[in-house]
Short mmCIF file of C-alpha atoms in Angstrom, two decimals:
data_model
loop_
_atom_site.label_atom_id
_atom_site.label_comp_id
_atom_site.label_asym_id
_atom_site.label_seq_id
_atom_site.Cartn_x
_atom_site.Cartn_y
_atom_site.Cartn_z
CA MET A 267 -5.87 14.19 30.45
CA LYS A 268 -5.73 17.72 31.49
CA SER A 269 -7.41 18.01 35.45
CA ASN A 270 -9.86 20.42 33.15
CA GLU A 271 -11.12 18.67 30.43
CA PHE A 272 -14.08 18.20 32.13
CA VAL A 273 -14.82 21.02 33.84
CA GLY A 274 -18.43 21.88 33.02
CA LYS A 275 -19.38 18.29 31.79
CA VAL A 276 -22.55 16.67 33.11
CA ALA A 277 -22.65 12.89 34.48
CA ARG A 278 -25.78 11.25 34.67
CA MET A 279 -26.06 7.51 35.41
CA LEU A 280 -28.19 5.05 36.73
CA VAL A 281 -27.58 1.87 38.50
CA GLY A 282 -28.99 -0.80 40.27
CA LEU A 283 -29.77 -1.78 43.59
CA ALA A 284 -30.18 -5.21 45.69
CA LYS A 285 -30.29 -5.95 48.74
CA LYS A 286 -28.32 -9.75 47.97
CA GLU A 287 -25.74 -10.10 45.90
CA THR A 288 -25.71 -11.41 43.00
CA PRO A 289 -27.64 -14.86 42.33
CA ALA A 290 -26.57 -18.26 41.08
CA THR A 291 -27.28 -18.94 37.34
CA TYR A 292 -30.18 -21.99 38.34
CA VAL A 293 -32.52 -18.44 39.44
CA TYR A 294 -31.88 -17.18 35.96
CA ILE A 295 -33.21 -20.40 34.42
CA LEU A 296 -36.14 -20.75 36.18
CA GLY A 297 -36.44 -17.29 35.98
CA ALA A 298 -36.89 -17.96 32.22
CA ILE A 299 -38.97 -21.60 32.82
CA PHE A 300 -41.66 -19.07 34.51
CA GLU A 301 -41.65 -16.64 31.68
CA PHE A 302 -42.19 -18.47 28.96
CA ILE A 303 -45.30 -19.14 28.91
CA PRO A 304 -46.21 -15.47 29.69
CA HIS A 305 -44.33 -14.20 27.35
CA LEU A 306 -45.80 -17.28 24.98
CA ARG A 307 -49.03 -15.64 25.96
CA LYS A 308 -48.16 -12.12 24.93
CA PHE A 309 -45.81 -12.79 21.91
CA GLY A 310 -47.01 -16.20 20.27
CA LEU A 311 -45.08 -19.45 20.57
CA LYS A 312 -42.16 -18.15 17.82
CA ASN A 313 -40.90 -14.79 19.72
CA ALA A 314 -41.30 -16.48 23.24
CA THR A 315 -38.36 -19.32 22.13
CA ARG A 316 -36.01 -16.95 20.87
CA ILE A 317 -36.47 -15.35 24.82
CA PHE A 318 -36.30 -18.58 26.83
CA LYS A 319 -33.24 -18.95 24.43
CA HIS A 320 -31.86 -17.04 24.85
CA ASN A 321 -32.34 -16.55 28.62
CA ILE A 322 -30.47 -19.88 29.18
CA SER A 323 -28.34 -19.03 26.59
CA LYS A 324 -23.85 -18.92 27.69
CA PRO A 325 -23.04 -16.09 26.92
CA TRP A 326 -26.45 -14.35 28.68
CA LEU A 327 -25.75 -16.61 31.93
CA GLU A 328 -22.14 -15.33 31.82
CA HIS A 329 -23.22 -11.76 31.40
CA LEU A 330 -25.92 -12.47 34.10
CA ALA A 331 -23.89 -14.02 36.63
CA SER A 332 -21.17 -10.67 36.61
CA ASP A 333 -23.17 -8.04 37.38
CA LYS A 334 -22.41 -7.06 40.69
CA TYR A 335 -25.36 -5.83 42.40
CA ILE A 336 -24.54 -3.12 45.34
CA SER A 337 -26.38 -2.15 48.66
CA GLU A 338 -27.99 1.83 48.11
CA LYS A 339 -25.37 2.48 51.11
CA GLN A 340 -22.32 1.56 48.94
CA TYR A 341 -23.56 3.58 46.51
CA HIS A 342 -23.86 6.13 48.07
CA GLU A 343 -20.37 5.27 49.96
CA LEU A 344 -19.04 4.50 46.22
CA TYR A 345 -20.38 7.43 43.91
CA GLY A 346 -20.29 10.29 46.96
CA LYS A 347 -16.49 10.43 47.70
CA LEU A 348 -16.26 10.09 43.46
CA LEU A 349 -18.35 12.85 42.80
CA PRO A 350 -18.14 15.38 45.11
CA ASN A 351 -21.65 17.09 45.75
CA CYS A 352 -23.69 14.72 43.05
CA LYS A 353 -27.21 14.19 43.53
CA PHE A 354 -28.60 10.69 44.30
CA GLN A 355 -32.70 10.01 43.30
CA ARG A 356 -33.76 6.87 43.98
CA MET A 357 -35.75 5.75 41.16
CA GLY A 358 -37.84 1.99 42.06
CA TRP A 359 -35.21 -1.00 42.14
CA ALA A 360 -32.64 1.69 40.83
CA MET A 361 -30.67 5.40 41.54
CA GLY A 362 -29.97 7.53 39.53
CA ILE A 363 -27.36 9.57 40.11
CA ALA A 364 -26.31 13.43 38.78
CA TRP A 365 -22.64 15.56 38.59
CA GLU A 366 -21.07 18.09 37.16
CA LYS A 367 -17.80 19.73 37.89
CA TYR A 368 -17.86 23.53 37.94
CA LYS A 369 -13.91 23.85 38.75
#
């Protein structure tokens, strides 16, 4: 890949931020249990059951466990170094970033 291949290209992304590390698996299971009744009221038994089964499925829990949350400070340090002159935008639970390579 040539170094000028990305000239004039724009990158945008949204990354979740956290003050704490990735929660233990049981936290997600408890969340699924607590969400079942609200989902039942909102979506009905069939869909609430489907959502619950998905939320406690091994592949989904493994996916959640693989997430690595970073703090806002770590986010600025990492992406500020990788993407010089990028623009950061705090968006609630997430941080948005926009960057354009000019040269």
